[in-house]
């Protein structure tokens, strides 16, 4: 391999440094980072990261995110919104059907999303209020206690000889007549 020597008084431009025209070198400015594959060039900080300048880009921590570029501070990473959880960076994931997220800053599905109570089915993903995310079966139906993903998969028609109030259980008519 051929080696080149630097002229006396010159230093090599390295990753994280900006060297326009070879005249001088300085750190990459805030909101940019040094590309390890192209020494002497700075790149815009990507979505989900912040770059304080120099070599590194830092990912937004779990429970926080942002969707902007050229961010220079961790303060640009905002708390995950209700109804979602954030694994860091710009990864913002909606709470799945039959779950809801009533608080900001959820880091995982388990941390950021609560289950609909048994006897209710889910109405959609990304919901932040229990009463919007979870519904009871209509009177004349009961919940099967298994698949809470939709009304049609969860709610069963009440069998003959039973009374169903739209909850998880069904009451046999003989029991009702004795009351």
mmCIF file of N, CA, C and O in Angstrom, residues 63 79-86 95 100-114 127-130:
data_model
loop_
_atom_site.group_PDB
_atom_site.id
_atom_site.type_symbol
_atom_site.label_atom_id
_atom_site.label_comp_id
_atom_site.label_asym_id
_atom_site.label_seq_id
_atom_site.Cartn_x
_atom_site.Cartn_y
_atom_site.Cartn_z
ATOM 1 N N UNK A 63 -38.725 5.117 25.923
ATOM 2 C CA UNK A 63 -39.770 5.946 26.510
ATOM 3 C C UNK A 63 -39.842 7.335 25.893
ATOM 4 O O UNK A 63 -40.716 8.119 26.219
ATOM 5 N N UNK A 79 -41.281 12.706 25.509
ATOM 6 C CA UNK A 79 -41.925 11.521 26.083
ATOM 7 C C UNK A 79 -42.873 10.893 25.081
ATOM 8 O O UNK A 79 -43.572 11.592 24.355
ATOM 9 N N UNK A 80 -42.890 9.578 25.080
ATOM 10 C CA UNK A 80 -43.807 8.832 24.227
ATOM 11 C C UNK A 80 -45.240 9.265 24.560
ATOM 12 O O UNK A 80 -45.584 9.480 25.722
ATOM 13 N N UNK A 81 -46.082 9.375 23.544
ATOM 14 C CA UNK A 81 -47.450 9.847 23.755
ATOM 15 C C UNK A 81 -48.349 8.731 24.280
ATOM 16 O O UNK A 81 -48.038 7.542 24.135
ATOM 17 N N UNK A 82 -49.455 9.114 24.876
ATOM 18 C CA UNK A 82 -50.422 8.145 25.398
ATOM 19 C C UNK A 82 -50.935 7.269 24.258
ATOM 20 O O UNK A 82 -51.139 7.743 23.149
ATOM 21 N N UNK A 83 -51.155 5.991 24.562
ATOM 22 C CA UNK A 83 -51.642 5.046 23.556
ATOM 23 C C UNK A 83 -50.529 4.382 22.766
ATOM 24 O O UNK A 83 -50.788 3.557 21.898
ATOM 25 N N UNK A 84 -49.281 4.735 23.078
ATOM 26 C CA UNK A 84 -48.115 4.207 22.366
ATOM 27 C C UNK A 84 -47.018 3.863 23.371
ATOM 28 O O UNK A 84 -47.045 4.301 24.510
ATOM 29 N N UNK A 85 -46.022 3.105 22.911
ATOM 30 C CA UNK A 85 -44.797 2.904 23.683
ATOM 31 C C UNK A 85 -43.624 3.115 22.733
ATOM 32 O O UNK A 85 -43.753 2.965 21.527
ATOM 33 N N UNK A 86 -42.494 3.531 23.283
ATOM 34 C CA UNK A 86 -41.345 3.917 22.475
ATOM 35 C C UNK A 86 -40.107 3.154 22.914
ATOM 36 O O UNK A 86 -39.705 3.232 24.069
ATOM 37 N N UNK A 95 -50.177 0.933 21.087
ATOM 38 C CA UNK A 95 -50.658 -0.177 21.915
ATOM 39 C C UNK A 95 -51.573 -1.024 21.031
ATOM 40 O O UNK A 95 -52.387 -0.485 20.284
ATOM 41 N N UNK A 100 -54.585 -0.415 26.012
ATOM 42 C CA UNK A 100 -54.604 1.042 25.915
ATOM 43 C C UNK A 100 -53.474 1.606 26.765
ATOM 44 O O UNK A 100 -53.022 0.983 27.718
ATOM 45 N N UNK A 101 -53.001 2.781 26.390
ATOM 46 C CA UNK A 101 -51.911 3.429 27.111
ATOM 47 C C UNK A 101 -52.377 4.744 27.697
ATOM 48 O O UNK A 101 -52.569 5.707 26.973
ATOM 49 N N UNK A 102 -52.582 4.788 28.991
ATOM 50 C CA UNK A 102 -53.145 5.975 29.625
ATOM 51 C C UNK A 102 -52.082 6.934 30.161
ATOM 52 O O UNK A 102 -52.409 7.969 30.711
ATOM 53 N N UNK A 103 -50.792 6.594 29.992
ATOM 54 C CA UNK A 103 -49.746 7.491 30.486
ATOM 55 C C UNK A 103 -48.691 7.715 29.405
ATOM 56 O O UNK A 103 -48.540 6.914 28.495
ATOM 57 N N UNK A 104 -47.969 8.816 29.527
ATOM 58 C CA UNK A 104 -46.884 9.130 28.600
ATOM 59 C C UNK A 104 -45.614 8.409 29.032
ATOM 60 O O UNK A 104 -45.453 8.059 30.189
ATOM 61 N N UNK A 105 -44.714 8.190 28.081
ATOM 62 C CA UNK A 105 -43.384 7.681 28.404
ATOM 63 C C UNK A 105 -43.257 6.175 28.472
ATOM 64 O O UNK A 105 -42.267 5.683 29.001
ATOM 65 N N UNK A 106 -44.220 5.422 27.929
ATOM 66 C CA UNK A 106 -44.122 3.961 27.944
ATOM 67 C C UNK A 106 -42.895 3.484 27.184
ATOM 68 O O UNK A 106 -42.625 3.939 26.077
ATOM 69 N N UNK A 107 -42.147 2.539 27.779
ATOM 70 C CA UNK A 107 -40.909 2.044 27.179
ATOM 71 C C UNK A 107 -41.097 0.724 26.443
ATOM 72 O O UNK A 107 -40.376 0.427 25.506
ATOM 73 N N UNK A 108 -42.033 -0.098 26.926
ATOM 74 C CA UNK A 108 -42.319 -1.396 26.312
ATOM 75 C C UNK A 108 -43.836 -1.571 26.275
ATOM 76 O O UNK A 108 -44.568 -0.814 26.924
ATOM 77 N N UNK A 109 -44.301 -2.573 25.568
ATOM 78 C CA UNK A 109 -45.746 -2.843 25.546
ATOM 79 C C UNK A 109 -46.254 -3.128 26.955
ATOM 80 O O UNK A 109 -47.300 -2.627 27.367
ATOM 81 N N UNK A 110 -45.490 -3.891 27.722
ATOM 82 C CA UNK A 110 -45.895 -4.235 29.083
ATOM 83 C C UNK A 110 -45.921 -3.003 29.985
ATOM 84 O O UNK A 110 -46.768 -2.861 30.848
ATOM 85 N N UNK A 111 -44.988 -2.113 29.781
ATOM 86 C CA UNK A 111 -44.860 -0.905 30.597
ATOM 87 C C UNK A 111 -45.865 0.176 30.191
ATOM 88 O O UNK A 111 -46.403 0.871 31.040
ATOM 89 N N UNK A 112 -46.119 0.313 28.900
ATOM 90 C CA UNK A 112 -46.923 1.426 28.415
ATOM 91 C C UNK A 112 -48.364 1.128 28.077
ATOM 92 O O UNK A 112 -49.138 2.047 27.821
ATOM 93 N N UNK A 113 -48.758 -0.153 28.051
ATOM 94 C CA UNK A 113 -50.101 -0.527 27.603
ATOM 95 C C UNK A 113 -50.766 -1.459 28.618
ATOM 96 O O UNK A 113 -50.173 -2.452 29.022
ATOM 97 N N UNK A 114 -51.979 -1.123 29.014
ATOM 98 C CA UNK A 114 -52.751 -1.966 29.942
ATOM 99 C C UNK A 114 -53.753 -2.808 29.148
ATOM 100 O O UNK A 114 -54.242 -2.380 28.103
ATOM 101 N N UNK A 127 -55.007 3.409 21.272
ATOM 102 C CA UNK A 127 -55.998 4.110 22.109
ATOM 103 C C UNK A 127 -55.375 4.486 23.450
ATOM 104 O O UNK A 127 -54.550 3.768 23.991
ATOM 105 N N UNK A 128 -55.819 5.627 23.996
ATOM 106 C CA UNK A 128 -55.257 6.065 25.267
ATOM 107 C C UNK A 128 -56.275 6.133 26.401
ATOM 108 O O UNK A 128 -55.918 6.394 27.531
ATOM 109 N N UNK A 129 -57.532 5.878 26.111
ATOM 110 C CA UNK A 129 -58.575 5.923 27.140
ATOM 111 C C UNK A 129 -59.277 4.567 27.165
ATOM 112 O O UNK A 129 -59.703 4.070 26.130
ATOM 113 N N UNK A 130 -59.383 3.988 28.354
ATOM 114 C CA UNK A 130 -59.952 2.644 28.501
ATOM 115 C C UNK A 130 -61.346 2.558 27.893
ATOM 116 O O UNK A 130 -61.664 1.589 27.218
#
